[in-house]
Amino acid sequence: MAFNEVKNFINGEFKAGSSLKIHSIISPLDGKDLTTFNESTMEDLNEIVVTAQKAQKAWQKVTLKERVQVFYKYKQLLEKNSEELTEIIHRENGKIHSEAKAEIDKAIELTEFACSLPQFVNGENMEVSKGVFCSSTKIPLGIVASIVPFNFPTMVPHWTIVNAIALGNAFILKPSEAVPISSQYTAKLLKEAGLPDGLFNIINGTQTTVENICDHPGIQAVTFVGSTKVAKIVYQRASNNLKQVLALGGAKNHILLLPDAHPEMASSNIVASMSGCAGQRCMAAATLIAVGNCDAILDRLIADTQKIQCGTTLGSVISKAAKDRIEAYITEAEQQGAKIILDGRNTTVPGKENGFYVGTTLIDYATADMKIAREEVFGPVLAIVRVNTIDEALAIENANPYGNACSVFTQNGGLANYVTEHASAGMCGVNIGVPVPREPFGFGGWNQSRFGSGDITGKSSIGFFTKEKKTTTKWNPEAGTNWMTHYTKK
């Protein structure tokens, strides 16, 4: 599959960025060049905003029920083109095909929720005192922009694209510079579905483009998904420019393994969580806290992890820099006294020696103060910390600055409830390795994993992408007044 040059999408047309700076897009599967793009300038963003403002004013006048009709058609196009879209993700991101296909399936699910928005966006009307009525309605913000990461080239953009546009906004997508190809096909399919020009736009670039989005006065809201370091910067910069902002950062997700856990369920779910998408997801299992004697379950987990093979059941990581960083974490843990049970360093795939691969790695006897147990590694690496009690395990989880996800594996409902009640995380799971809420529930963590209020998906996103207008009315209560009779008498 050959790819065309990646371009911006402005007012329904593809147009190259006006900067002379050119970026190459490299497939992490084999290190080969896929295509290029020209970086964008503030002039490119200005052009997008001008056309988006005009398009949004007309779109806002269309009823919500009519607006979502576009997304019924778009959903069908996603389904029809699923195979091609899957291959694109595989090539530019490095995921195995089944994971890439699951990403398209999730984008379809998110689009289905957008189609259901007329059932959720309800105004209110109430008589608050005698003869006085208050009503509320949801009004679009105007132009919203989303800055998205490399790890889900299609799914994460669909967290915001479909809901934001269905709710009456115009939209600007800034894809990751590492994986901008999928967004080109999103633009094509939205246009084919009948979305009016100017409502969905793409601007390609790097740090400067992100800064321009945060600074542009014509953009009313910004969402960001990426590292905590950058999430803080985006949140502060865009907020200082009086924008509505929701910035999702990194994670260090903990799984508490109790001795009574179902061995097969626990092992299969934990292995899938730590290795799925090569560990490059903010919901991946990163630190396993084994409470008491869990050796039998851990032995099974080791055996199940050994079955995973790079290039077939495990994809690549995104870049050589990522590979080097992940392997450095493993080496440091080993130097600090942790035991490397399975070592994924220096992994290569035959025929793809220039690809960026890290094999599944299990590190036992890590301690809570080690970087491998505290920091986001973002790779197929699981650190095992051993403790004696649930409260010791929860103390480790609570002390971590992130707060995205926490799961517990047990067959005891009381202990499961105790863990979910006391965990310091926005998304908790019981016997689930990746506790992602499904629509209409929203996706969002706590603490250093989220900056801003609300969730980025589900019903909670309605409040982010709209503003509420309240109207209070009172009429003359004079009995017997008939204005029609009064003004028609001669």
Tab-separated table of C-alpha atoms in Angstrom:
chain	number	residue	atom	x	y	z
A	1	MET	CA	0.000	0.000	0.000
A	2	ALA	CA	1.493	3.324	-1.110
A	3	PHE	CA	0.535	6.553	0.621
A	4	ASN	CA	0.175	10.009	-0.852
A	5	GLU	CA	1.767	13.059	0.703
A	6	VAL	CA	-0.037	13.980	3.931
A	7	LYS	CA	-1.750	17.365	3.713
A	8	ASN	CA	-3.891	19.684	5.761
A	9	PHE	CA	-7.644	19.495	5.228
A	10	ILE	CA	-9.148	22.962	4.904
A	11	ASN	CA	-12.714	23.749	3.906
A	12	GLY	CA	-13.219	20.336	2.351
A	13	GLU	CA	-9.954	20.254	0.359
A	14	PHE	CA	-6.489	18.838	0.940
A	15	LYS	CA	-3.771	21.458	0.922
A	16	ALA	CA	-0.090	21.188	1.832
A	17	GLY	CA	1.205	23.100	4.830
A	18	SER	CA	2.864	26.350	3.815
A	19	SER	CA	6.091	25.816	5.763
A	20	LEU	CA	9.123	24.584	3.878
A	21	LYS	CA	9.965	22.264	6.758
A	22	ILE	CA	9.224	18.682	5.691
A	23	HIS	CA	8.704	15.736	8.057
A	24	SER	CA	9.124	12.082	7.142
A	25	ILE	CA	6.727	9.454	8.452
A	26	ILE	CA	8.450	6.160	9.222
A	27	SER	CA	6.758	2.797	9.701
A	28	PRO	CA	7.841	1.317	13.030
A	29	LEU	CA	7.273	-2.151	11.571
A	30	ASP	CA	10.400	-2.035	9.436
A	31	GLY	CA	11.862	1.461	9.676
A	32	LYS	CA	10.905	2.333	6.100
A	33	ASP	CA	9.671	5.747	4.968
A	34	LEU	CA	5.930	5.894	4.296
A	35	THR	CA	5.386	9.476	3.179
A	36	THR	CA	6.010	13.097	4.183
A	37	PHE	CA	4.192	16.278	5.149
A	38	ASN	CA	4.948	19.973	5.185
A	39	GLU	CA	4.651	21.585	8.594
A	40	SER	CA	1.892	24.163	9.022
A	41	THR	CA	2.158	27.827	9.937
A	42	MET	CA	-0.078	30.288	11.762
A	43	GLU	CA	-1.283	31.446	8.350
A	44	ASP	CA	-2.560	27.924	7.664
A	45	LEU	CA	-4.386	27.898	10.983
A	46	ASN	CA	-5.853	31.332	10.299
A	47	GLU	CA	-7.250	30.048	7.001
A	48	ILE	CA	-8.851	27.098	8.754
A	49	VAL	CA	-10.413	29.262	11.449
A	50	VAL	CA	-11.915	31.731	8.979
A	51	THR	CA	-13.623	29.005	6.941
A	52	ALA	CA	-14.604	27.051	10.048
A	53	GLN	CA	-16.313	30.083	11.586
A	54	LYS	CA	-18.465	30.537	8.511
A	55	ALA	CA	-19.349	26.849	8.336
A	56	GLN	CA	-20.131	26.627	12.041
A	57	LYS	CA	-22.597	29.505	11.980
A	58	ALA	CA	-24.680	27.664	9.399
A	59	TRP	CA	-24.248	24.263	11.098
A	60	GLN	CA	-25.429	25.594	14.438
A	61	LYS	CA	-28.807	26.438	12.884
A	62	VAL	CA	-29.352	22.802	11.871
A	63	THR	CA	-31.200	20.759	14.496
A	64	LEU	CA	-29.291	18.119	16.422
A	65	LYS	CA	-31.523	15.398	15.003
A	66	GLU	CA	-30.621	16.500	11.479
A	67	ARG	CA	-26.920	16.908	12.266
A	68	VAL	CA	-26.485	13.325	13.445
A	69	GLN	CA	-27.842	11.956	10.166
A	70	VAL	CA	-24.369	12.554	8.719
A	71	PHE	CA	-22.909	10.215	11.301
A	72	TYR	CA	-25.312	7.399	10.504
A	73	LYS	CA	-23.848	7.503	6.985
A	74	TYR	CA	-20.321	7.921	8.318
A	75	LYS	CA	-20.681	4.841	10.531
A	76	GLN	CA	-21.612	2.791	7.479
A	77	LEU	CA	-18.547	4.077	5.648
A	78	LEU	CA	-16.285	3.115	8.556
A	79	GLU	CA	-17.730	-0.381	8.438
A	80	LYS	CA	-17.393	-0.597	4.657
A	81	ASN	CA	-13.745	0.563	4.700
A	82	SER	CA	-12.713	-1.223	7.885
A	83	GLU	CA	-10.172	-3.493	6.223
A	84	GLU	CA	-8.307	-0.645	4.519
A	85	LEU	CA	-8.374	1.517	7.639
A	86	THR	CA	-7.004	-1.394	9.671
A	87	GLU	CA	-4.070	-1.805	7.303
A	88	ILE	CA	-3.249	1.904	7.520
A	89	ILE	CA	-3.066	1.783	11.316
A	90	HIS	CA	-0.933	-1.363	11.131
A	91	ARG	CA	1.521	0.316	8.775
A	92	GLU	CA	1.870	3.716	10.415
A	93	ASN	CA	1.524	2.722	14.085
A	94	GLY	CA	2.927	-0.805	14.161
A	95	LYS	CA	-0.014	-2.546	15.822
A	96	ILE	CA	-0.884	-6.084	14.864
A	97	HIS	CA	-3.942	-6.349	12.628
A	98	SER	CA	-6.355	-7.532	15.304
A	99	GLU	CA	-5.517	-4.519	17.485
A	100	ALA	CA	-5.841	-2.130	14.545
A	101	LYS	CA	-9.209	-3.660	13.662
A	102	ALA	CA	-10.358	-3.270	17.282
A	103	GLU	CA	-9.474	0.411	17.042
A	104	ILE	CA	-11.746	0.847	14.019
A	105	ASP	CA	-14.503	-1.049	15.851
A	106	LYS	CA	-14.186	1.364	18.751
A	107	ALA	CA	-14.375	4.361	16.397
A	108	ILE	CA	-17.607	2.875	15.065
A	109	GLU	CA	-18.926	2.502	18.605
A	110	LEU	CA	-18.077	6.131	19.376
A	111	THR	CA	-19.884	7.195	16.215
A	112	GLU	CA	-22.932	5.179	17.298
A	113	PHE	CA	-23.005	7.138	20.540
A	114	ALA	CA	-22.858	10.415	18.609
A	115	CYS	CA	-25.902	9.243	16.644
A	116	SER	CA	-27.736	8.783	19.956
A	117	LEU	CA	-27.037	12.311	21.227
A	118	PRO	CA	-30.598	13.563	20.554
A	119	GLN	CA	-31.671	11.160	23.328
A	120	PHE	CA	-29.200	12.671	25.808
A	121	VAL	CA	-29.171	16.397	25.034
A	122	ASN	CA	-32.349	17.513	26.708
A	123	GLY	CA	-33.208	21.041	27.753
A	124	GLU	CA	-35.117	21.751	30.958
A	125	ASN	CA	-38.188	23.839	31.676
A	126	MET	CA	-39.546	24.454	35.154
A	127	GLU	CA	-41.908	26.817	36.934
A	128	VAL	CA	-39.596	28.078	39.649
A	129	SER	CA	-42.145	30.363	41.289
A	130	LYS	CA	-45.720	31.382	40.572
A	131	GLY	CA	-45.839	32.545	36.958
A	132	VAL	CA	-42.044	32.469	36.563
A	133	PHE	CA	-40.441	29.852	34.307
A	134	CYS	CA	-36.780	28.907	33.809
A	135	SER	CA	-35.516	26.948	30.822
A	136	SER	CA	-32.100	25.795	29.672
A	137	THR	CA	-30.675	24.802	26.297
A	138	LYS	CA	-27.286	23.558	25.085
A	139	ILE	CA	-25.441	25.895	22.704
A	140	PRO	CA	-22.327	24.926	20.656
A	141	LEU	CA	-19.050	26.556	21.668
A	142	GLY	CA	-17.942	27.440	18.128
A	143	ILE	CA	-14.582	26.025	17.037
A	144	VAL	CA	-12.914	23.269	19.050
A	145	ALA	CA	-9.515	21.681	18.464
A	146	SER	CA	-8.150	18.288	19.482
A	147	ILE	CA	-4.464	17.475	19.786
A	148	VAL	CA	-4.101	13.699	19.716
A	149	PRO	CA	-1.326	11.144	20.353
A	150	PHE	CA	0.353	8.468	18.243
A	151	ASN	CA	-0.901	5.376	20.048
A	152	PHE	CA	-4.463	5.376	18.659
A	153	PRO	CA	-4.454	7.155	15.268
A	154	THR	CA	-8.198	6.627	14.745
A	155	MET	CA	-9.865	5.830	18.065
A	156	VAL	CA	-8.650	8.766	20.160
A	157	PRO	CA	-9.571	11.373	17.502
A	158	HIS	CA	-13.056	9.836	17.478
A	159	TRP	CA	-13.340	10.493	21.207
A	160	THR	CA	-13.934	14.104	20.205
A	161	ILE	CA	-14.602	14.458	16.458
A	162	VAL	CA	-18.055	12.939	16.289
A	163	ASN	CA	-19.511	14.361	19.509
A	164	ALA	CA	-18.091	17.853	19.008
A	165	ILE	CA	-19.385	18.192	15.448
A	166	ALA	CA	-22.746	16.562	16.184
A	167	LEU	CA	-23.241	19.073	19.004
A	168	GLY	CA	-22.911	21.919	16.501
A	169	ASN	CA	-19.229	22.844	16.582
A	170	ALA	CA	-16.613	23.121	13.866
A	171	PHE	CA	-13.565	20.958	14.506
A	172	ILE	CA	-9.788	21.144	14.020
A	173	LEU	CA	-7.722	17.978	14.395
A	174	LYS	CA	-4.010	18.124	15.032
A	175	PRO	CA	-2.779	14.516	14.527
A	176	SER	CA	0.449	13.180	15.957
A	177	GLU	CA	3.273	13.908	13.553
A	178	ALA	CA	4.218	10.215	13.840
A	179	VAL	CA	0.860	8.864	12.570
A	180	PRO	CA	-1.014	11.457	10.479
A	181	ILE	CA	-2.095	9.130	7.645
A	182	SER	CA	-5.250	7.720	9.267
A	183	SER	CA	-6.707	11.193	9.716
A	184	GLN	CA	-6.524	11.760	5.951
A	185	TYR	CA	-8.993	8.911	5.495
A	186	THR	CA	-11.195	10.231	8.276
A	187	ALA	CA	-11.497	13.476	6.315
A	188	LYS	CA	-12.339	11.643	3.083
A	189	LEU	CA	-15.053	9.543	4.701
A	190	LEU	CA	-16.653	12.458	6.560
A	191	LYS	CA	-16.857	14.382	3.306
A	192	GLU	CA	-18.319	11.349	1.549
A	193	ALA	CA	-20.889	11.038	4.348
A	194	GLY	CA	-22.131	14.537	3.522
A	195	LEU	CA	-20.546	16.646	6.256
A	196	PRO	CA	-20.528	20.265	5.027
A	197	ASP	CA	-17.123	21.705	4.125
A	198	GLY	CA	-15.330	23.656	6.825
A	199	LEU	CA	-16.678	21.661	9.777
A	200	PHE	CA	-13.869	19.106	9.928
A	201	ASN	CA	-10.323	20.332	9.401
A	202	ILE	CA	-6.822	18.927	9.821
A	203	ILE	CA	-3.653	20.841	10.575
A	204	ASN	CA	-0.348	18.962	10.573
A	205	GLY	CA	2.691	19.999	12.519
A	206	THR	CA	4.714	19.666	15.693
A	207	GLN	CA	5.194	21.784	18.824
A	208	THR	CA	4.745	25.126	17.073
A	209	THR	CA	1.387	24.035	15.684
A	210	VAL	CA	0.230	23.014	19.161
A	211	GLU	CA	1.293	26.400	20.518
A	212	ASN	CA	-0.557	28.179	17.709
A	213	ILE	CA	-3.733	26.267	18.554
A	214	CYS	CA	-3.426	27.179	22.229
A	215	ASP	CA	-2.912	30.843	21.347
A	216	HIS	CA	-5.429	31.371	18.539
A	217	PRO	CA	-8.291	33.641	19.653
A	218	GLY	CA	-10.718	32.067	17.183
A	219	ILE	CA	-10.623	28.652	18.898
A	220	GLN	CA	-12.956	28.308	21.869
A	221	ALA	CA	-11.913	24.932	23.315
A	222	VAL	CA	-8.965	22.533	23.212
A	223	THR	CA	-8.621	18.879	24.132
A	224	PHE	CA	-5.295	17.121	24.457
A	225	VAL	CA	-4.247	13.507	24.977
A	226	GLY	CA	-0.600	12.672	25.584
A	227	SER	CA	2.062	12.769	28.278
A	228	THR	CA	1.454	14.473	31.608
A	229	LYS	CA	4.369	16.842	31.008
A	230	VAL	CA	2.856	18.188	27.795
A	231	ALA	CA	-0.723	17.985	29.107
A	232	LYS	CA	0.197	20.450	31.863
A	233	ILE	CA	1.779	22.835	29.355
A	234	VAL	CA	-1.210	22.708	26.998
A	235	TYR	CA	-3.682	23.133	29.849
A	236	GLN	CA	-1.868	26.143	31.279
A	237	ARG	CA	-1.214	27.839	27.949
A	238	ALA	CA	-4.705	27.369	26.515
A	239	SER	CA	-6.372	28.247	29.830
A	240	ASN	CA	-4.342	31.421	30.055
A	241	ASN	CA	-5.828	32.289	26.680
A	242	LEU	CA	-9.309	31.830	28.207
A	243	LYS	CA	-10.141	28.624	26.370
A	244	GLN	CA	-12.076	25.691	27.730
A	245	VAL	CA	-9.498	22.915	28.124
A	246	LEU	CA	-9.448	19.232	28.941
A	247	ALA	CA	-5.959	17.712	28.835
A	248	LEU	CA	-5.446	14.018	29.537
A	249	GLY	CA	-1.959	13.012	30.609
A	250	GLY	CA	-0.046	9.849	31.355
A	251	ALA	CA	-0.690	6.977	33.702
A	252	LYS	CA	0.877	4.326	35.899
A	253	ASN	CA	-1.881	1.790	36.296
A	254	HIS	CA	-1.806	-0.686	39.140
A	255	ILE	CA	-3.300	-4.143	39.301
A	256	LEU	CA	-3.788	-5.703	42.723
A	257	LEU	CA	-3.534	-9.489	42.518
A	258	LEU	CA	-5.034	-11.359	45.476
A	259	PRO	CA	-4.258	-15.033	46.206
A	260	ASP	CA	-7.860	-16.136	45.614
A	261	ALA	CA	-7.999	-14.747	42.066
A	262	HIS	CA	-9.127	-17.113	39.309
A	263	PRO	CA	-5.762	-18.192	37.836
A	264	GLU	CA	-6.779	-18.392	34.175
A	265	MET	CA	-8.887	-15.217	34.211
A	266	ALA	CA	-6.264	-13.234	36.085
A	267	SER	CA	-3.317	-14.363	33.988
A	268	SER	CA	-4.948	-13.937	30.574
A	269	ASN	CA	-6.352	-10.503	31.411
A	270	ILE	CA	-3.174	-9.174	32.991
A	271	VAL	CA	-0.976	-10.378	30.129
A	272	ALA	CA	-3.335	-8.870	27.556
A	273	SER	CA	-3.371	-5.588	29.477
A	274	MET	CA	0.405	-5.229	29.743
A	275	SER	CA	1.214	-6.397	26.205
A	276	GLY	CA	-1.740	-5.165	24.125
A	277	CYS	CA	-0.783	-2.404	21.699
A	278	ALA	CA	2.816	-3.082	22.799
A	279	GLY	CA	1.950	-1.494	26.146
A	280	GLN	CA	1.530	1.875	24.433
A	281	ARG	CA	-1.792	2.854	25.971
A	282	CYS	CA	-2.664	4.860	29.025
A	283	MET	CA	-4.805	2.000	30.367
A	284	ALA	CA	-2.105	-0.679	30.196
A	285	ALA	CA	-1.215	-2.684	33.277
A	286	ALA	CA	2.141	-1.333	34.389
A	287	THR	CA	2.664	-2.356	38.021
A	288	LEU	CA	1.320	-5.627	39.399
A	289	ILE	CA	1.085	-5.656	43.182
A	290	ALA	CA	0.960	-9.250	44.385
A	291	VAL	CA	-0.666	-9.468	47.800
A	292	GLY	CA	0.440	-12.469	49.847
A	293	ASN	CA	1.337	-15.759	48.194
A	294	CYS	CA	0.364	-15.464	44.524
A	295	ASP	CA	3.163	-17.681	43.193
A	296	ALA	CA	0.894	-20.173	41.432
A	297	ILE	CA	-0.877	-17.408	39.531
A	298	LEU	CA	2.408	-15.673	38.743
A	299	ASP	CA	3.849	-18.911	37.340
A	300	ARG	CA	0.902	-19.128	34.987
A	301	LEU	CA	1.315	-15.468	34.067
A	302	ILE	CA	4.957	-16.085	33.161
A	303	ALA	CA	4.008	-19.044	30.985
A	304	ASP	CA	1.267	-17.062	29.214
A	305	THR	CA	3.605	-14.115	28.624
A	306	GLN	CA	6.221	-16.385	27.050
A	307	LYS	CA	3.701	-17.302	24.332
A	308	ILE	CA	3.612	-13.746	22.983
A	309	GLN	CA	5.873	-13.255	19.977
A	310	CYS	CA	7.016	-10.002	18.425
A	311	GLY	CA	5.772	-9.471	14.908
A	312	THR	CA	2.827	-11.881	15.258
A	313	THR	CA	1.018	-11.385	18.576
A	314	LEU	CA	2.976	-8.284	19.637
A	315	GLY	CA	3.428	-5.194	17.524
A	316	SER	CA	6.256	-2.696	17.426
A	317	VAL	CA	6.773	0.379	19.566
A	318	ILE	CA	6.499	3.702	17.764
A	319	SER	CA	10.157	4.684	17.286
A	320	LYS	CA	13.773	3.886	18.017
A	321	ALA	CA	13.717	6.588	20.699
A	322	ALA	CA	10.810	4.798	22.376
A	323	LYS	CA	12.613	1.451	22.156
A	324	ASP	CA	15.764	2.920	23.695
A	325	ARG	CA	13.812	4.618	26.495
A	326	ILE	CA	11.878	1.447	27.408
A	327	GLU	CA	15.011	-0.686	27.415
A	328	ALA	CA	16.779	1.884	29.602
A	329	TYR	CA	14.037	1.503	32.229
A	330	ILE	CA	14.528	-2.278	32.208
A	331	THR	CA	18.297	-1.962	32.558
A	332	GLU	CA	18.000	0.494	35.448
A	333	ALA	CA	15.582	-1.800	37.299
A	334	GLU	CA	18.015	-4.690	36.893
A	335	GLN	CA	20.866	-2.561	38.206
A	336	GLN	CA	18.775	-1.609	41.225
A	337	GLY	CA	18.218	-5.249	42.201
A	338	ALA	CA	14.964	-6.214	40.495
A	339	LYS	CA	14.871	-9.667	38.879
A	340	ILE	CA	14.298	-9.830	35.113
A	341	ILE	CA	12.075	-12.890	34.617
A	342	LEU	CA	11.447	-12.313	30.906
A	343	ASP	CA	13.711	-9.919	29.025
A	344	GLY	CA	12.436	-8.150	25.905
A	345	ARG	CA	15.542	-6.076	25.272
A	346	ASN	CA	17.442	-6.383	21.991
A	347	THR	CA	14.502	-8.033	20.253
A	348	THR	CA	14.429	-8.220	16.471
A	349	VAL	CA	11.923	-9.689	14.034
A	350	PRO	CA	13.310	-11.685	11.068
A	351	GLY	CA	12.898	-9.720	7.877
A	352	LYS	CA	12.154	-6.558	9.850
A	353	GLU	CA	15.510	-5.987	11.508
A	354	ASN	CA	15.139	-2.210	11.166
A	355	GLY	CA	11.784	-2.212	12.979
A	356	PHE	CA	11.366	-1.001	16.543
A	357	TYR	CA	10.526	-3.962	18.769
A	358	VAL	CA	10.632	-4.621	22.498
A	359	GLY	CA	9.616	-8.080	23.659
A	360	THR	CA	7.299	-8.655	26.600
A	361	THR	CA	9.209	-8.114	29.819
A	362	LEU	CA	8.397	-9.276	33.360
A	363	ILE	CA	10.345	-7.747	36.235
A	364	ASP	CA	9.890	-9.346	39.659
A	365	TYR	CA	10.851	-8.091	43.092
A	366	ALA	CA	10.631	-4.456	42.077
A	367	THR	CA	10.176	-2.024	44.926
A	368	ALA	CA	7.763	0.861	45.065
A	369	ASP	CA	10.558	3.443	44.981
A	370	MET	CA	12.065	2.193	41.707
A	371	LYS	CA	11.354	4.193	38.549
A	372	ILE	CA	10.081	1.039	36.834
A	373	ALA	CA	7.289	0.913	39.443
A	374	ARG	CA	6.604	4.655	39.606
A	375	GLU	CA	6.982	6.169	36.135
A	376	GLU	CA	5.114	5.614	32.892
A	377	VAL	CA	7.227	3.284	30.746
A	378	PHE	CA	4.762	2.986	27.836
A	379	GLY	CA	5.943	-0.382	26.643
A	380	PRO	CA	5.189	-4.117	27.092
A	381	VAL	CA	6.762	-4.186	30.535
A	382	LEU	CA	5.187	-5.319	33.813
A	383	ALA	CA	6.841	-4.629	37.155
A	384	ILE	CA	5.837	-6.945	40.011
A	385	VAL	CA	5.885	-5.575	43.552
A	386	ARG	CA	5.224	-7.999	46.417
A	387	VAL	CA	3.413	-6.956	49.606
A	388	ASN	CA	1.720	-8.709	52.528
A	389	THR	CA	-1.586	-6.833	52.841
A	390	ILE	CA	-4.201	-5.066	50.730
A	391	ASP	CA	-3.616	-1.850	52.640
A	392	GLU	CA	0.077	-1.954	51.762
A	393	ALA	CA	-0.896	-2.392	48.112
A	394	LEU	CA	-3.373	0.487	48.252
A	395	ALA	CA	-0.780	2.719	49.914
A	396	ILE	CA	1.515	2.172	46.925
A	397	GLU	CA	-1.304	2.843	44.460
A	398	ASN	CA	-2.487	5.943	46.334
A	399	ALA	CA	1.024	7.399	46.544
A	400	ASN	CA	1.494	7.397	42.785
A	401	PRO	CA	0.887	10.859	41.270
A	402	TYR	CA	-1.191	9.470	38.404
A	403	GLY	CA	-4.782	8.360	38.766
A	404	ASN	CA	-5.984	6.828	35.543
A	405	ALA	CA	-6.855	3.207	36.302
A	406	CYS	CA	-6.660	0.514	38.962
A	407	SER	CA	-7.916	-3.068	38.864
A	408	VAL	CA	-8.177	-5.887	41.365
A	409	PHE	CA	-8.287	-9.613	40.665
A	410	THR	CA	-10.138	-11.587	43.326
A	411	GLN	CA	-13.175	-13.802	43.789
A	412	ASN	CA	-14.144	-12.021	46.995
A	413	GLY	CA	-16.770	-9.322	46.391
A	414	GLY	CA	-16.133	-7.598	49.706
A	415	LEU	CA	-12.407	-7.246	49.029
A	416	ALA	CA	-13.112	-6.072	45.481
A	417	ASN	CA	-15.405	-3.344	46.801
A	418	TYR	CA	-12.788	-2.354	49.398
A	419	VAL	CA	-10.154	-1.881	46.704
A	420	THR	CA	-12.357	0.075	44.292
A	421	GLU	CA	-13.572	2.281	47.138
A	422	HIS	CA	-10.069	3.151	48.321
A	423	ALA	CA	-8.162	3.272	45.012
A	424	SER	CA	-7.096	6.730	43.865
A	425	ALA	CA	-8.093	6.306	40.232
A	426	GLY	CA	-10.878	7.567	38.009
A	427	MET	CA	-11.432	4.201	36.292
A	428	CYS	CA	-11.464	1.004	38.329
A	429	GLY	CA	-11.924	-2.618	37.352
A	430	VAL	CA	-12.725	-5.915	39.017
A	431	ASN	CA	-11.250	-8.919	37.191
A	432	ILE	CA	-10.734	-6.682	34.141
A	433	GLY	CA	-7.260	-5.839	32.904
A	434	VAL	CA	-8.246	-2.737	30.921
A	435	PRO	CA	-11.148	-1.057	32.769
A	436	VAL	CA	-12.173	1.368	30.020
A	437	PRO	CA	-15.756	2.576	30.535
A	438	ARG	CA	-18.079	2.086	27.590
A	439	GLU	CA	-20.505	4.719	26.349
A	440	PRO	CA	-22.554	6.390	27.766
A	441	PHE	CA	-20.003	6.356	30.611
A	442	GLY	CA	-17.080	8.713	30.132
A	443	PHE	CA	-13.318	8.192	29.895
A	444	GLY	CA	-11.214	10.172	32.358
A	445	GLY	CA	-8.722	9.714	35.166
A	446	TRP	CA	-7.780	11.710	38.251
A	447	ASN	CA	-4.808	13.589	39.662
A	448	GLN	CA	-1.877	13.977	37.248
A	449	SER	CA	-3.725	11.994	34.572
A	450	ARG	CA	-6.254	14.745	33.874
A	451	PHE	CA	-6.201	18.539	33.822
A	452	GLY	CA	-9.596	20.175	33.484
A	453	SER	CA	-13.051	19.035	34.475
A	454	GLY	CA	-15.372	16.396	33.057
A	455	ASP	CA	-14.659	13.423	30.821
A	456	ILE	CA	-13.669	13.425	27.172
A	457	THR	CA	-16.226	10.833	26.061
A	458	GLY	CA	-19.744	9.708	26.935
A	459	LYS	CA	-22.486	11.848	28.433
A	460	SER	CA	-19.972	13.976	30.322
A	461	SER	CA	-18.507	15.245	27.051
A	462	ILE	CA	-21.773	17.016	26.248
A	463	GLY	CA	-21.024	19.552	28.950
A	464	PHE	CA	-17.547	20.170	27.586
A	465	PHE	CA	-18.531	20.775	23.962
A	466	THR	CA	-21.491	23.037	24.717
A	467	LYS	CA	-22.399	25.980	26.877
A	468	GLU	CA	-25.722	26.304	28.642
A	469	LYS	CA	-28.143	29.143	28.060
A	470	LYS	CA	-30.717	29.797	30.788
A	471	THR	CA	-33.839	31.841	30.099
A	472	THR	CA	-36.195	33.139	32.788
A	473	THR	CA	-39.656	34.362	31.728
A	474	LYS	CA	-42.623	35.990	33.395
A	475	TRP	CA	-45.880	37.071	31.784
A	476	ASN	CA	-48.528	39.583	32.834
A	477	PRO	CA	-50.984	37.577	34.942
A	478	GLU	CA	-53.855	40.030	34.377
A	479	ALA	CA	-56.994	37.959	33.932
A	480	GLY	CA	-59.217	38.462	30.909
A	481	THR	CA	-56.599	40.114	28.706
A	482	ASN	CA	-56.823	38.942	25.143
A	483	TRP	CA	-54.216	40.691	23.059
A	484	MET	CA	-55.590	39.265	19.827
A	485	THR	CA	-59.043	40.740	20.521
A	486	HIS	CA	-57.534	44.028	21.725
A	487	TYR	CA	-55.477	44.605	18.580
A	488	THR	CA	-58.093	43.426	16.101
A	489	LYS	CA	-60.988	45.622	17.350
A	490	LYS	CA	-61.772	48.612	15.207
